[in-house]
C-alpha cells in the first residue's frame, strides 16, 4: 500500500501565477478530500469527491480555486490566479466507502505552498 | 451541526508519566470518533476510532481513548509518555448521513493539541 501520494511537496511561486497540486489516492478508495492547513485557521475541508464526482465544494474559498477528479486515481487542485494569502499546506486524503461511514481518512504528506 | 472542541492548545508531560489529551464533541445522533496524530512535515495519521461497543478503545503506539457518552468526551490517553510521542493531535467526529447515492462522509476536526513530552 503506497499511501496517498501528493506532488509537489513544496511549491514556491509568485503572486498571479497558476498553481496546480496533484494527488493520487489509495487504490480502491471511493472518497477523496482536499484540505488546507494554516496556523490561523487550522485544518479546513475544501472539497470532497465520491466516485470521482464532487459532492461538497462549500469549503472552496473563492472562484480562483477549482478541483477535478478525472479518474479514480488522480485529482488536481488548481489556484488561478494565486495570492499570498493562499500560502498554506494543502493535504489530500482518501477513504474507502462503507454504509455507516466509520472508515478513517488516509492523508498524504501535503504540499507546502508559498505565494510570494 | 456537529463540532469538536480540544480545550488545550498544548499539553506538556514528563517522559514516563501518563498523558491525557482532551476532546469533547457535539453531534445530532450517534457519533463516530477518531484520533489522528501529525508529525512535523507529515500528513495526519490515524490512531484509533470509536464506533460502538466497549468505551475503551485501543489504538496504535500504545494509545487508547475513552468514550464517555454522558460527558460527550473522547479523551486520548497513554500510560507512559515517550519523547517520540511529541506531535500534534487531532480529534474528529463524524455522523453517517445517507443520501440517495449512499454513504456521505463529512468529518469535523478539532483545532489540534500540541503534545510536548519532556525528557
JSON list of C-alpha atoms in Angstrom, two decimals:
[
{"chain": "A", "resi": 1, "resn": "UNK", "atom": "CA", "xyz": [0.00, 0.00, 0.00]},
{"chain": "A", "resi": 2, "resn": "UNK", "atom": "CA", "xyz": [1.78, 3.13, -1.24]},
{"chain": "A", "resi": 3, "resn": "UNK", "atom": "CA", "xyz": [-0.48, 5.52, 0.62]},
{"chain": "A", "resi": 4, "resn": "UNK", "atom": "CA", "xyz": [-1.82, 8.80, -0.69]},
{"chain": "A", "resi": 5, "resn": "UNK", "atom": "CA", "xyz": [0.75, 10.49, -2.90]},
{"chain": "A", "resi": 6, "resn": "UNK", "atom": "CA", "xyz": [0.88, 14.24, -3.35]},
{"chain": "A", "resi": 7, "resn": "UNK", "atom": "CA", "xyz": [3.05, 16.33, -5.61]},
{"chain": "A", "resi": 8, "resn": "UNK", "atom": "CA", "xyz": [4.87, 18.56, -5.47]},
{"chain": "A", "resi": 9, "resn": "UNK", "atom": "CA", "xyz": [5.91, 18.52, -1.79]},
{"chain": "A", "resi": 10, "resn": "UNK", "atom": "CA", "xyz": [6.92, 22.16, -1.95]},
{"chain": "A", "resi": 11, "resn": "UNK", "atom": "CA", "xyz": [5.87, 24.91, -4.32]},
{"chain": "A", "resi": 12, "resn": "UNK", "atom": "CA", "xyz": [7.10, 28.49, -4.31]},
{"chain": "A", "resi": 13, "resn": "UNK", "atom": "CA", "xyz": [5.70, 30.83, -6.89]},
{"chain": "A", "resi": 14, "resn": "UNK", "atom": "CA", "xyz": [4.89, 34.46, -7.46]},
{"chain": "A", "resi": 15, "resn": "UNK", "atom": "CA", "xyz": [1.55, 36.07, -6.97]},
{"chain": "A", "resi": 16, "resn": "UNK", "atom": "CA", "xyz": [-0.68, 35.81, -10.01]},
{"chain": "A", "resi": 17, "resn": "UNK", "atom": "CA", "xyz": [0.75, 32.53, -11.23]},
{"chain": "A", "resi": 18, "resn": "UNK", "atom": "CA", "xyz": [-1.32, 29.41, -11.70]},
{"chain": "A", "resi": 19, "resn": "UNK", "atom": "CA", "xyz": [-0.67, 26.63, -9.21]},
{"chain": "A", "resi": 20, "resn": "UNK", "atom": "CA", "xyz": [-1.64, 23.00, -9.68]},
{"chain": "A", "resi": 21, "resn": "UNK", "atom": "CA", "xyz": [-1.47, 20.49, -6.86]},
{"chain": "A", "resi": 22, "resn": "UNK", "atom": "CA", "xyz": [-1.77, 16.79, -7.59]},
{"chain": "A", "resi": 23, "resn": "UNK", "atom": "CA", "xyz": [-2.99, 13.80, -5.66]},
{"chain": "A", "resi": 24, "resn": "UNK", "atom": "CA", "xyz": [-3.08, 10.05, -6.19]},
{"chain": "A", "resi": 25, "resn": "UNK", "atom": "CA", "xyz": [-5.43, 8.38, -3.69]},
{"chain": "A", "resi": 26, "resn": "UNK", "atom": "CA", "xyz": [-5.09, 4.88, -2.35]},
{"chain": "A", "resi": 27, "resn": "UNK", "atom": "CA", "xyz": [-6.28, 2.35, -4.89]},
{"chain": "A", "resi": 28, "resn": "UNK", "atom": "CA", "xyz": [-9.85, 1.24, -4.24]},
{"chain": "A", "resi": 29, "resn": "UNK", "atom": "CA", "xyz": [-10.81, 4.25, -2.14]},
{"chain": "A", "resi": 30, "resn": "UNK", "atom": "CA", "xyz": [-14.06, 5.88, -3.19]},
{"chain": "A", "resi": 31, "resn": "UNK", "atom": "CA", "xyz": [-13.72, 9.19, -1.37]},
{"chain": "A", "resi": 32, "resn": "UNK", "atom": "CA", "xyz": [-11.16, 11.91, -1.92]},
{"chain": "A", "resi": 33, "resn": "UNK", "atom": "CA", "xyz": [-10.79, 15.05, 0.18]},
{"chain": "A", "resi": 34, "resn": "UNK", "atom": "CA", "xyz": [-8.78, 18.25, -0.20]},
{"chain": "A", "resi": 35, "resn": "UNK", "atom": "CA", "xyz": [-7.85, 20.16, 2.96]},
{"chain": "A", "resi": 36, "resn": "UNK", "atom": "CA", "xyz": [-5.91, 23.31, 3.70]},
{"chain": "A", "resi": 37, "resn": "UNK", "atom": "CA", "xyz": [-3.96, 23.79, 6.93]},
{"chain": "A", "resi": 38, "resn": "UNK", "atom": "CA", "xyz": [-2.78, 27.12, 8.32]},
{"chain": "A", "resi": 39, "resn": "UNK", "atom": "CA", "xyz": [-1.79, 28.31, 11.76]},
{"chain": "A", "resi": 40, "resn": "UNK", "atom": "CA", "xyz": [-4.66, 30.80, 11.82]},
{"chain": "A", "resi": 41, "resn": "UNK", "atom": "CA", "xyz": [-7.49, 28.62, 10.54]},
{"chain": "A", "resi": 42, "resn": "UNK", "atom": "CA", "xyz": [-6.33, 25.12, 11.37]},
{"chain": "A", "resi": 43, "resn": "UNK", "atom": "CA", "xyz": [-7.50, 22.29, 9.10]},
{"chain": "A", "resi": 44, "resn": "UNK", "atom": "CA", "xyz": [-10.19, 23.28, 6.60]},
{"chain": "A", "resi": 45, "resn": "UNK", "atom": "CA", "xyz": [-12.06, 20.95, 4.28]},
{"chain": "A", "resi": 46, "resn": "UNK", "atom": "CA", "xyz": [-12.11, 22.50, 0.82]},
{"chain": "A", "resi": 47, "resn": "UNK", "atom": "CA", "xyz": [-13.91, 19.90, -1.29]},
{"chain": "A", "resi": 48, "resn": "UNK", "atom": "CA", "xyz": [-14.55, 16.20, -1.45]},
{"chain": "A", "resi": 49, "resn": "UNK", "atom": "CA", "xyz": [-15.38, 13.69, -4.16]},
{"chain": "A", "resi": 50, "resn": "UNK", "atom": "CA", "xyz": [-17.25, 10.41, -4.16]},
{"chain": "A", "resi": 51, "resn": "UNK", "atom": "CA", "xyz": [-16.60, 8.10, -7.10]},
{"chain": "A", "resi": 52, "resn": "UNK", "atom": "CA", "xyz": [-14.91, 10.99, -8.94]},
{"chain": "A", "resi": 53, "resn": "UNK", "atom": "CA", "xyz": [-17.93, 13.27, -8.54]},
{"chain": "A", "resi": 54, "resn": "UNK", "atom": "CA", "xyz": [-17.62, 16.48, -6.47]},
{"chain": "A", "resi": 55, "resn": "UNK", "atom": "CA", "xyz": [-20.08, 16.22, -3.60]},
{"chain": "A", "resi": 56, "resn": "UNK", "atom": "CA", "xyz": [-19.45, 19.26, -1.46]},
{"chain": "A", "resi": 57, "resn": "UNK", "atom": "CA", "xyz": [-17.33, 22.24, -2.51]},
{"chain": "A", "resi": 58, "resn": "UNK", "atom": "CA", "xyz": [-18.70, 24.65, 0.05]},
{"chain": "A", "resi": 59, "resn": "UNK", "atom": "CA", "xyz": [-15.26, 24.99, 1.59]},
{"chain": "A", "resi": 60, "resn": "UNK", "atom": "CA", "xyz": [-13.60, 26.29, -1.55]},
{"chain": "A", "resi": 61, "resn": "UNK", "atom": "CA", "xyz": [-12.70, 29.84, -0.60]},
{"chain": "A", "resi": 62, "resn": "UNK", "atom": "CA", "xyz": [-13.13, 31.60, -3.95]},
{"chain": "A", "resi": 63, "resn": "UNK", "atom": "CA", "xyz": [-13.67, 31.05, -7.63]},
{"chain": "A", "resi": 64, "resn": "UNK", "atom": "CA", "xyz": [-9.92, 31.15, -8.02]},
{"chain": "A", "resi": 65, "resn": "UNK", "atom": "CA", "xyz": [-9.91, 27.62, -6.59]},
{"chain": "A", "resi": 66, "resn": "UNK", "atom": "CA", "xyz": [-11.02, 24.64, -8.63]},
{"chain": "A", "resi": 67, "resn": "UNK", "atom": "CA", "xyz": [-10.67, 20.89, -8.24]},
{"chain": "A", "resi": 68, "resn": "UNK", "atom": "CA", "xyz": [-11.10, 17.99, -10.62]},
{"chain": "A", "resi": 69, "resn": "UNK", "atom": "CA", "xyz": [-11.01, 14.25, -10.45]},
{"chain": "A", "resi": 70, "resn": "UNK", "atom": "CA", "xyz": [-10.87, 12.91, -13.99]},
{"chain": "A", "resi": 71, "resn": "UNK", "atom": "CA", "xyz": [-10.48, 9.31, -12.85]},
{"chain": "A", "resi": 72, "resn": "UNK", "atom": "CA", "xyz": [-10.31, 7.20, -9.71]},
{"chain": "A", "resi": 73, "resn": "UNK", "atom": "CA", "xyz": [-6.55, 7.51, -9.38]},
{"chain": "A", "resi": 74, "resn": "UNK", "atom": "CA", "xyz": [-5.92, 11.21, -9.87]},
{"chain": "A", "resi": 75, "resn": "UNK", "atom": "CA", "xyz": [-7.13, 14.57, -8.64]},
{"chain": "A", "resi": 76, "resn": "UNK", "atom": "CA", "xyz": [-5.94, 18.15, -9.00]},
{"chain": "A", "resi": 77, "resn": "UNK", "atom": "CA", "xyz": [-6.48, 21.32, -7.05]},
{"chain": "A", "resi": 78, "resn": "UNK", "atom": "CA", "xyz": [-5.83, 24.46, -9.05]},
{"chain": "A", "resi": 79, "resn": "UNK", "atom": "CA", "xyz": [-5.45, 28.05, -7.93]},
{"chain": "A", "resi": 80, "resn": "UNK", "atom": "CA", "xyz": [-5.60, 30.71, -10.62]},
{"chain": "A", "resi": 81, "resn": "UNK", "atom": "CA", "xyz": [-4.51, 33.40, -10.04]},
{"chain": "A", "resi": 82, "resn": "UNK", "atom": "CA", "xyz": [-2.64, 32.70, -6.81]},
{"chain": "A", "resi": 83, "resn": "UNK", "atom": "CA", "xyz": [-2.37, 35.22, -3.97]},
{"chain": "A", "resi": 84, "resn": "UNK", "atom": "CA", "xyz": [-0.07, 35.41, -0.93]},
{"chain": "A", "resi": 85, "resn": "UNK", "atom": "CA", "xyz": [-2.98, 34.54, 1.39]},
{"chain": "A", "resi": 86, "resn": "UNK", "atom": "CA", "xyz": [-3.23, 31.17, -0.34]},
{"chain": "A", "resi": 87, "resn": "UNK", "atom": "CA", "xyz": [0.06, 30.17, 1.29]},
{"chain": "A", "resi": 88, "resn": "UNK", "atom": "CA", "xyz": [-0.63, 27.06, 3.35]},
{"chain": "A", "resi": 89, "resn": "UNK", "atom": "CA", "xyz": [-0.12, 23.33, 3.47]},
{"chain": "A", "resi": 90, "resn": "UNK", "atom": "CA", "xyz": [-2.62, 21.52, 1.26]},
{"chain": "A", "resi": 91, "resn": "UNK", "atom": "CA", "xyz": [-3.49, 17.94, 2.07]},
{"chain": "A", "resi": 92, "resn": "UNK", "atom": "CA", "xyz": [-5.22, 15.29, 0.06]},
{"chain": "A", "resi": 93, "resn": "UNK", "atom": "CA", "xyz": [-6.91, 12.37, 1.84]},
{"chain": "A", "resi": 94, "resn": "UNK", "atom": "CA", "xyz": [-8.84, 9.32, 0.74]},
{"chain": "A", "resi": 95, "resn": "UNK", "atom": "CA", "xyz": [-11.05, 6.76, 2.40]},
{"chain": "A", "resi": 96, "resn": "UNK", "atom": "CA", "xyz": [-12.97, 3.68, 1.49]},
{"chain": "A", "resi": 97, "resn": "UNK", "atom": "CA", "xyz": [-16.74, 3.57, 1.37]},
{"chain": "A", "resi": 98, "resn": "UNK", "atom": "CA", "xyz": [-18.85, 1.87, 3.97]},
{"chain": "A", "resi": 99, "resn": "UNK", "atom": "CA", "xyz": [-22.55, 2.19, 4.55]},
{"chain": "A", "resi": 100, "resn": "UNK", "atom": "CA", "xyz": [-22.02, 3.61, 8.01]},
{"chain": "A", "resi": 101, "resn": "UNK", "atom": "CA", "xyz": [-19.09, 5.93, 7.33]},
{"chain": "A", "resi": 102, "resn": "UNK", "atom": "CA", "xyz": [-16.76, 4.59, 10.00]},
{"chain": "A", "resi": 103, "resn": "UNK", "atom": "CA", "xyz": [-13.61, 4.34, 7.92]},
{"chain": "A", "resi": 104, "resn": "UNK", "atom": "CA", "xyz": [-10.78, 6.74, 8.72]},
{"chain": "A", "resi": 105, "resn": "UNK", "atom": "CA", "xyz": [-9.21, 9.05, 6.20]},
{"chain": "A", "resi": 106, "resn": "UNK", "atom": "CA", "xyz": [-5.70, 8.43, 4.94]},
{"chain": "A", "resi": 107, "resn": "UNK", "atom": "CA", "xyz": [-3.70, 11.59, 4.38]},
{"chain": "A", "resi": 108, "resn": "UNK", "atom": "CA", "xyz": [-0.86, 12.38, 2.06]},
{"chain": "A", "resi": 109, "resn": "UNK", "atom": "CA", "xyz": [2.13, 14.31, 3.34]},
{"chain": "A", "resi": 110, "resn": "UNK", "atom": "CA", "xyz": [0.88, 17.54, 1.84]},
{"chain": "A", "resi": 111, "resn": "UNK", "atom": "CA", "xyz": [2.10, 20.28, -0.46]},
{"chain": "A", "resi": 112, "resn": "UNK", "atom": "CA", "xyz": [3.62, 23.29, 1.25]},
{"chain": "A", "resi": 113, "resn": "UNK", "atom": "CA", "xyz": [2.63, 26.24, -0.92]},
{"chain": "A", "resi": 114, "resn": "UNK", "atom": "CA", "xyz": [4.28, 29.63, -0.65]},
{"chain": "A", "resi": 115, "resn": "UNK", "atom": "CA", "xyz": [3.00, 32.52, -2.76]},
{"chain": "A", "resi": 116, "resn": "UNK", "atom": "CA", "xyz": [5.40, 35.45, -2.86]},
{"chain": "B", "resi": 1, "resn": "UNK", "atom": "CA", "xyz": [-24.45, 20.61, 13.15]},
{"chain": "B", "resi": 2, "resn": "UNK", "atom": "CA", "xyz": [-21.50, 18.78, 14.65]},
{"chain": "B", "resi": 3, "resn": "UNK", "atom": "CA", "xyz": [-18.48, 20.18, 16.43]},
{"chain": "B", "resi": 4, "resn": "UNK", "atom": "CA", "xyz": [-15.35, 19.13, 18.25]},
{"chain": "B", "resi": 5, "resn": "UNK", "atom": "CA", "xyz": [-13.52, 21.00, 20.99]},
{"chain": "B", "resi": 6, "resn": "UNK", "atom": "CA", "xyz": [-9.94, 20.45, 22.07]},
{"chain": "B", "resi": 7, "resn": "UNK", "atom": "CA", "xyz": [-9.67, 22.83, 25.01]},
{"chain": "B", "resi": 8, "resn": "UNK", "atom": "CA", "xyz": [-5.88, 22.71, 25.34]},
{"chain": "B", "resi": 9, "resn": "UNK", "atom": "CA", "xyz": [-3.61, 24.18, 22.69]},
{"chain": "B", "resi": 10, "resn": "UNK", "atom": "CA", "xyz": [-0.64, 22.46, 24.29]},
{"chain": "B", "resi": 11, "resn": "UNK", "atom": "CA", "xyz": [-0.04, 19.71, 26.81]},
{"chain": "B", "resi": 12, "resn": "UNK", "atom": "CA", "xyz": [3.32, 19.20, 28.48]},
{"chain": "B", "resi": 13, "resn": "UNK", "atom": "CA", "xyz": [4.17, 15.94, 30.20]},
{"chain": "B", "resi": 14, "resn": "UNK", "atom": "CA", "xyz": [7.35, 14.39, 31.52]},
{"chain": "B", "resi": 15, "resn": "UNK", "atom": "CA", "xyz": [8.63, 11.28, 29.83]},
{"chain": "B", "resi": 16, "resn": "UNK", "atom": "CA", "xyz": [7.34, 8.17, 31.58]},
{"chain": "B", "resi": 17, "resn": "UNK", "atom": "CA", "xyz": [4.30, 9.93, 33.04]},
{"chain": "B", "resi": 18, "resn": "UNK", "atom": "CA", "xyz": [0.75, 9.23, 31.89]},
{"chain": "B", "resi": 19, "resn": "UNK", "atom": "CA", "xyz": [-0.70, 11.64, 29.36]},
{"chain": "B", "resi": 20, "resn": "UNK", "atom": "CA", "xyz": [-4.22, 12.80, 28.53]},
{"chain": "B", "resi": 21, "resn": "UNK", "atom": "CA", "xyz": [-5.31, 14.91, 25.58]},
{"chain": "B", "resi": 22, "resn": "UNK", "atom": "CA", "xyz": [-8.87, 16.12, 25.92]},
{"chain": "B", "resi": 23, "resn": "UNK", "atom": "CA", "xyz": [-11.67, 16.15, 23.37]},
{"chain": "B", "resi": 24, "resn": "UNK", "atom": "CA", "xyz": [-15.37, 16.90, 23.64]},
{"chain": "B", "resi": 25, "resn": "UNK", "atom": "CA", "xyz": [-17.89, 16.70, 20.84]},
{"chain": "B", "resi": 26, "resn": "UNK", "atom": "CA", "xyz": [-21.40, 17.66, 19.84]},
{"chain": "B", "resi": 27, "resn": "UNK", "atom": "CA", "xyz": [-23.44, 15.77, 17.25]},
{"chain": "B", "resi": 28, "resn": "UNK", "atom": "CA", "xyz": [-27.05, 15.01, 16.42]},
{"chain": "B", "resi": 29, "resn": "UNK", "atom": "CA", "xyz": [-27.19, 11.26, 16.60]},
{"chain": "B", "resi": 30, "resn": "UNK", "atom": "CA", "xyz": [-24.60, 8.61, 17.34]},
{"chain": "B", "resi": 31, "resn": "UNK", "atom": "CA", "xyz": [-21.00, 9.75, 16.94]},
{"chain": "B", "resi": 32, "resn": "UNK", "atom": "CA", "xyz": [-18.10, 8.08, 15.27]},
{"chain": "B", "resi": 33, "resn": "UNK", "atom": "CA", "xyz": [-14.97, 9.47, 16.90]},
{"chain": "B", "resi": 34, "resn": "UNK", "atom": "CA", "xyz": [-11.38, 9.44, 15.70]},
{"chain": "B", "resi": 35, "resn": "UNK", "atom": "CA", "xyz": [-7.94, 10.47, 16.86]},
{"chain": "B", "resi": 36, "resn": "UNK", "atom": "CA", "xyz": [-5.18, 11.41, 14.44]},
{"chain": "B", "resi": 37, "resn": "UNK", "atom": "CA", "xyz": [-1.55, 12.36, 15.01]},
{"chain": "B", "resi": 38, "resn": "UNK", "atom": "CA", "xyz": [0.52, 14.71, 12.89]},
{"chain": "B", "resi": 39, "resn": "UNK", "atom": "CA", "xyz": [4.30, 14.74, 12.99]},
{"chain": "B", "resi": 40, "resn": "UNK", "atom": "CA", "xyz": [6.25, 17.70, 11.56]},
{"chain": "B", "resi": 41, "resn": "UNK", "atom": "CA", "xyz": [6.07, 17.96, 7.78]},
{"chain": "B", "resi": 42, "resn": "UNK", "atom": "CA", "xyz": [3.77, 14.95, 7.56]},
{"chain": "B", "resi": 43, "resn": "UNK", "atom": "CA", "xyz": [0.09, 14.35, 6.99]},
{"chain": "B", "resi": 44, "resn": "UNK", "atom": "CA", "xyz": [-2.38, 13.30, 9.64]},
{"chain": "B", "resi": 45, "resn": "UNK", "atom": "CA", "xyz": [-2.08, 9.67, 10.63]},
{"chain": "B", "resi": 46, "resn": "UNK", "atom": "CA", "xyz": [-4.98, 7.64, 12.01]},
{"chain": "B", "resi": 47, "resn": "UNK", "atom": "CA", "xyz": [-4.52, 6.43, 15.61]},
{"chain": "B", "resi": 48, "resn": "UNK", "atom": "CA", "xyz": [-7.82, 4.93, 16.71]},
{"chain": "B", "resi": 49, "resn": "UNK", "atom": "CA", "xyz": [-11.59, 5.17, 16.40]},
{"chain": "B", "resi": 50, "resn": "UNK", "atom": "CA", "xyz": [-14.73, 4.59, 18.42]},
{"chain": "B", "resi": 51, "resn": "UNK", "atom": "CA", "xyz": [-17.72, 3.17, 16.57]},
{"chain": "B", "resi": 52, "resn": "UNK", "atom": "CA", "xyz": [-19.73, 1.26, 19.13]},
{"chain": "B", "resi": 53, "resn": "UNK", "atom": "CA", "xyz": [-19.27, -1.22, 21.94]},
{"chain": "B", "resi": 54, "resn": "UNK", "atom": "CA", "xyz": [-16.53, -1.05, 24.55]},
{"chain": "B", "resi": 55, "resn": "UNK", "atom": "CA", "xyz": [-15.98, 2.52, 25.72]},
{"chain": "B", "resi": 56, "resn": "UNK", "atom": "CA", "xyz": [-12.22, 1.99, 25.96]},
{"chain": "B", "resi": 57, "resn": "UNK", "atom": "CA", "xyz": [-10.63, 1.85, 22.54]},
{"chain": "B", "resi": 58, "resn": "UNK", "atom": "CA", "xyz": [-7.04, 0.79, 21.96]},
{"chain": "B", "resi": 59, "resn": "UNK", "atom": "CA", "xyz": [-5.02, 2.04, 19.04]},
{"chain": "B", "resi": 60, "resn": "UNK", "atom": "CA", "xyz": [-1.57, 2.43, 17.60]},
{"chain": "B", "resi": 61, "resn": "UNK", "atom": "CA", "xyz": [1.65, 3.16, 19.53]},
{"chain": "B", "resi": 62, "resn": "UNK", "atom": "CA", "xyz": [0.11, 2.26, 22.89]},
{"chain": "B", "resi": 63, "resn": "UNK", "atom": "CA", "xyz": [-2.55, 4.96, 22.78]},
{"chain": "B", "resi": 64, "resn": "UNK", "atom": "CA", "xyz": [-6.10, 4.45, 23.98]},
{"chain": "B", "resi": 65, "resn": "UNK", "atom": "CA", "xyz": [-9.17, 6.60, 24.27]},
{"chain": "B", "resi": 66, "resn": "UNK", "atom": "CA", "xyz": [-12.19, 6.52, 26.50]},
{"chain": "B", "resi": 67, "resn": "UNK", "atom": "CA", "xyz": [-15.63, 7.31, 25.15]},
{"chain": "B", "resi": 68, "resn": "UNK", "atom": "CA", "xyz": [-17.96, 8.91, 27.68]},
{"chain": "B", "resi": 69, "resn": "UNK", "atom": "CA", "xyz": [-21.43, 9.46, 26.30]},
{"chain": "B", "resi": 70, "resn": "UNK", "atom": "CA", "xyz": [-22.80, 11.37, 29.27]},
{"chain": "B", "resi": 71, "resn": "UNK", "atom": "CA", "xyz": [-19.92, 13.84, 29.18]},
{"chain": "B", "resi": 72, "resn": "UNK", "atom": "CA", "xyz": [-19.70, 13.77, 25.37]},
{"chain": "B", "resi": 73, "resn": "UNK", "atom": "CA", "xyz": [-15.97, 13.27, 25.66]},
{"chain": "B", "resi": 74, "resn": "UNK", "atom": "CA", "xyz": [-13.37, 11.15, 23.93]},
{"chain": "B", "resi": 75, "resn": "UNK", "atom": "CA", "xyz": [-10.06, 11.77, 25.70]},
{"chain": "B", "resi": 76, "resn": "UNK", "atom": "CA", "xyz": [-6.84, 10.29, 24.37]},
{"chain": "B", "resi": 77, "resn": "UNK", "atom": "CA", "xyz": [-4.58, 8.58, 26.89]},
{"chain": "B", "resi": 78, "resn": "UNK", "atom": "CA", "xyz": [-1.31, 6.75, 27.21]},
{"chain": "B", "resi": 79, "resn": "UNK", "atom": "CA", "xyz": [0.02, 5.20, 30.43]},
{"chain": "B", "resi": 80, "resn": "UNK", "atom": "CA", "xyz": [3.66, 6.19, 29.86]},
{"chain": "B", "resi": 81, "resn": "UNK", "atom": "CA", "xyz": [4.67, 9.01, 27.52]},
{"chain": "B", "resi": 82, "resn": "UNK", "atom": "CA", "xyz": [7.65, 8.82, 25.20]},
{"chain": "B", "resi": 83, "resn": "UNK", "atom": "CA", "xyz": [9.61, 11.74, 23.79]},
{"chain": "B", "resi": 84, "resn": "UNK", "atom": "CA", "xyz": [8.73, 10.40, 20.34]},
{"chain": "B", "resi": 85, "resn": "UNK", "atom": "CA", "xyz": [5.03, 10.97, 21.14]},
{"chain": "B", "resi": 86, "resn": "UNK", "atom": "CA", "xyz": [5.62, 14.70, 20.81]},
{"chain": "B", "resi": 87, "resn": "UNK", "atom": "CA", "xyz": [3.37, 15.79, 17.95]},
{"chain": "B", "resi": 88, "resn": "UNK", "atom": "CA", "xyz": [0.10, 17.49, 17.09]},
{"chain": "B", "resi": 89, "resn": "UNK", "atom": "CA", "xyz": [-3.04, 15.50, 17.93]},
{"chain": "B", "resi": 90, "resn": "UNK", "atom": "CA", "xyz": [-6.44, 15.95, 16.32]},
{"chain": "B", "resi": 91, "resn": "UNK", "atom": "CA", "xyz": [-9.80, 14.66, 17.47]},
{"chain": "B", "resi": 92, "resn": "UNK", "atom": "CA", "xyz": [-12.52, 14.23, 14.84]},
{"chain": "B", "resi": 93, "resn": "UNK", "atom": "CA", "xyz": [-16.21, 13.36, 14.78]},
{"chain": "B", "resi": 94, "resn": "UNK", "atom": "CA", "xyz": [-18.47, 12.07, 12.07]},
{"chain": "B", "resi": 95, "resn": "UNK", "atom": "CA", "xyz": [-22.10, 11.12, 11.77]},
{"chain": "B", "resi": 96, "resn": "UNK", "atom": "CA", "xyz": [-23.25, 8.99, 8.88]},
{"chain": "B", "resi": 97, "resn": "UNK", "atom": "CA", "xyz": [-25.77, 10.84, 6.75]},
{"chain": "B", "resi": 98, "resn": "UNK", "atom": "CA", "xyz": [-27.27, 8.78, 3.98]},
{"chain": "B", "resi": 99, "resn": "UNK", "atom": "CA", "xyz": [-28.16, 10.34, 0.70]},
{"chain": "B", "resi": 100, "resn": "UNK", "atom": "CA", "xyz": [-29.60, 8.64, -2.31]},
{"chain": "B", "resi": 101, "resn": "UNK", "atom": "CA", "xyz": [-26.15, 7.79, -3.58]},
{"chain": "B", "resi": 102, "resn": "UNK", "atom": "CA", "xyz": [-25.07, 6.01, -0.46]},
{"chain": "B", "resi": 103, "resn": "UNK", "atom": "CA", "xyz": [-22.74, 6.88, 2.42]},
{"chain": "B", "resi": 104, "resn": "UNK", "atom": "CA", "xyz": [-21.94, 10.56, 2.88]},
{"chain": "B", "resi": 105, "resn": "UNK", "atom": "CA", "xyz": [-18.81, 11.23, 4.82]},
{"chain": "B", "resi": 106, "resn": "UNK", "atom": "CA", "xyz": [-18.26, 14.60, 6.36]},
{"chain": "B", "resi": 107, "resn": "UNK", "atom": "CA", "xyz": [-15.86, 14.74, 9.29]},
{"chain": "B", "resi": 108, "resn": "UNK", "atom": "CA", "xyz": [-15.27, 17.65, 11.63]},
{"chain": "B", "resi": 109, "resn": "UNK", "atom": "CA", "xyz": [-11.76, 18.02, 13.03]},
{"chain": "B", "resi": 110, "resn": "UNK", "atom": "CA", "xyz": [-10.76, 19.78, 16.20]},
{"chain": "B", "resi": 111, "resn": "UNK", "atom": "CA", "xyz": [-8.18, 22.54, 16.23]},
{"chain": "B", "resi": 112, "resn": "UNK", "atom": "CA", "xyz": [-5.43, 20.23, 17.44]},
{"chain": "B", "resi": 113, "resn": "UNK", "atom": "CA", "xyz": [-3.42, 19.89, 20.64]},
{"chain": "B", "resi": 114, "resn": "UNK", "atom": "CA", "xyz": [0.33, 20.03, 20.63]},
{"chain": "B", "resi": 115, "resn": "UNK", "atom": "CA", "xyz": [1.79, 17.38, 22.90]},
{"chain": "B", "resi": 116, "resn": "UNK", "atom": "CA", "xyz": [5.27, 18.05, 24.23]},
{"chain": "B", "resi": 117, "resn": "UNK", "atom": "CA", "xyz": [6.95, 15.19, 26.11]},
{"chain": "B", "resi": 118, "resn": "UNK", "atom": "CA", "xyz": [9.86, 16.46, 28.15]},
{"chain": "B", "resi": 119, "resn": "UNK", "atom": "CA", "xyz": [12.87, 14.16, 28.65]}
]
